[in-house]
Amino acid sequence: MSTSREPFEFESFYHVFNHARGKDNLFESEKDYPVFMGLVSKYIVDIADIYA
């Protein structure tokens, strides 16, 4: 599977999602939730609005 590396355009909407492989769980334990939210805070919150 190919992944696009083109930069996002300003003032545009994107559907960005996260999923596990096959039937694997995305979060293996409760400790994974704050790790994920920390990464969202570090890389996403300052540059994008999250609607859902």
PDB file of C-alpha atoms in Angstrom:
ATOM      1  CA  MET A   1       0.000   0.000   0.000  1.00  0.00           C
ATOM      2  CA  SER A   2       1.324   3.405  -0.962  1.00  0.00           C
ATOM      3  CA  THR A   3       1.202   6.415   1.359  1.00  0.00           C
ATOM      4  CA  SER A   4       1.044   9.951  -0.026  1.00  0.00           C
ATOM      5  CA  ARG A   5       3.679  12.304   1.353  1.00  0.00           C
ATOM      6  CA  GLU A   6       2.340  15.502  -0.210  1.00  0.00           C
ATOM      7  CA  PRO A   7       1.839  18.360   2.275  1.00  0.00           C
ATOM      8  CA  PHE A   8      -1.664  19.237   3.406  1.00  0.00           C
ATOM      9  CA  GLU A   9      -3.181  22.365   1.878  1.00  0.00           C
ATOM     10  CA  PHE A  10      -4.114  25.307   4.110  1.00  0.00           C
ATOM     11  CA  GLU A  11      -7.858  25.889   4.683  1.00  0.00           C
ATOM     12  CA  SER A  12      -8.770  22.391   3.484  1.00  0.00           C
ATOM     13  CA  PHE A  13     -10.593  19.500   5.140  1.00  0.00           C
ATOM     14  CA  TYR A  14      -9.066  16.040   5.470  1.00  0.00           C
ATOM     15  CA  HIS A  15     -10.419  12.770   6.823  1.00  0.00           C
ATOM     16  CA  VAL A  16      -7.522  11.415   8.839  1.00  0.00           C
ATOM     17  CA  PHE A  17      -8.027   8.144  10.657  1.00  0.00           C
ATOM     18  CA  ASN A  18      -6.133   5.485  12.529  1.00  0.00           C
ATOM     19  CA  HIS A  19      -6.795   1.761  12.394  1.00  0.00           C
ATOM     20  CA  ALA A  20      -5.139  -1.483  13.387  1.00  0.00           C
ATOM     21  CA  ARG A  21      -4.026  -4.241  11.062  1.00  0.00           C
ATOM     22  CA  GLY A  22      -6.526  -7.020  10.500  1.00  0.00           C
ATOM     23  CA  LYS A  23      -8.299  -7.959  13.714  1.00  0.00           C
ATOM     24  CA  ASP A  24      -5.634  -6.442  15.977  1.00  0.00           C
ATOM     25  CA  ASN A  25      -6.728  -3.926  18.607  1.00  0.00           C
ATOM     26  CA  LEU A  26      -5.617  -0.360  18.036  1.00  0.00           C
ATOM     27  CA  PHE A  27      -5.141   0.098  21.781  1.00  0.00           C
ATOM     28  CA  GLU A  28      -3.726  -2.925  23.595  1.00  0.00           C
ATOM     29  CA  SER A  29      -4.158  -1.499  27.098  1.00  0.00           C
ATOM     30  CA  GLU A  30      -5.477   1.520  28.985  1.00  0.00           C
ATOM     31  CA  LYS A  31      -1.935   2.961  28.967  1.00  0.00           C
ATOM     32  CA  ASP A  32      -2.129   3.342  25.179  1.00  0.00           C
ATOM     33  CA  TYR A  33      -4.880   5.992  25.319  1.00  0.00           C
ATOM     34  CA  PRO A  34      -2.791   8.740  26.985  1.00  0.00           C
ATOM     35  CA  VAL A  35       0.156   7.890  24.709  1.00  0.00           C
ATOM     36  CA  PHE A  36      -2.068   8.383  21.668  1.00  0.00           C
ATOM     37  CA  MET A  37      -3.526  11.624  23.044  1.00  0.00           C
ATOM     38  CA  GLY A  38       0.002  12.876  23.784  1.00  0.00           C
ATOM     39  CA  LEU A  39       0.975  12.292  20.154  1.00  0.00           C
ATOM     40  CA  VAL A  40      -2.172  14.055  18.960  1.00  0.00           C
ATOM     41  CA  SER A  41      -1.344  17.004  21.222  1.00  0.00           C
ATOM     42  CA  LYS A  42       2.263  17.093  20.034  1.00  0.00           C
ATOM     43  CA  TYR A  43       1.652  16.829  16.276  1.00  0.00           C
ATOM     44  CA  ILE A  44      -1.947  17.792  15.496  1.00  0.00           C
ATOM     45  CA  VAL A  45      -3.571  20.218  17.951  1.00  0.00           C
ATOM     46  CA  ASP A  46      -1.440  23.264  17.075  1.00  0.00           C
ATOM     47  CA  ILE A  47      -1.948  22.914  13.325  1.00  0.00           C
ATOM     48  CA  ALA A  48      -5.454  21.465  12.871  1.00  0.00           C
ATOM     49  CA  ASP A  49      -8.983  21.531  14.254  1.00  0.00           C
ATOM     50  CA  ILE A  50     -10.448  18.192  15.284  1.00  0.00           C
ATOM     51  CA  TYR A  51     -14.189  17.835  14.720  1.00  0.00           C
ATOM     52  CA  ALA A  52     -14.865  14.296  15.919  1.00  0.00           C
TER      53      ALA A  52
END
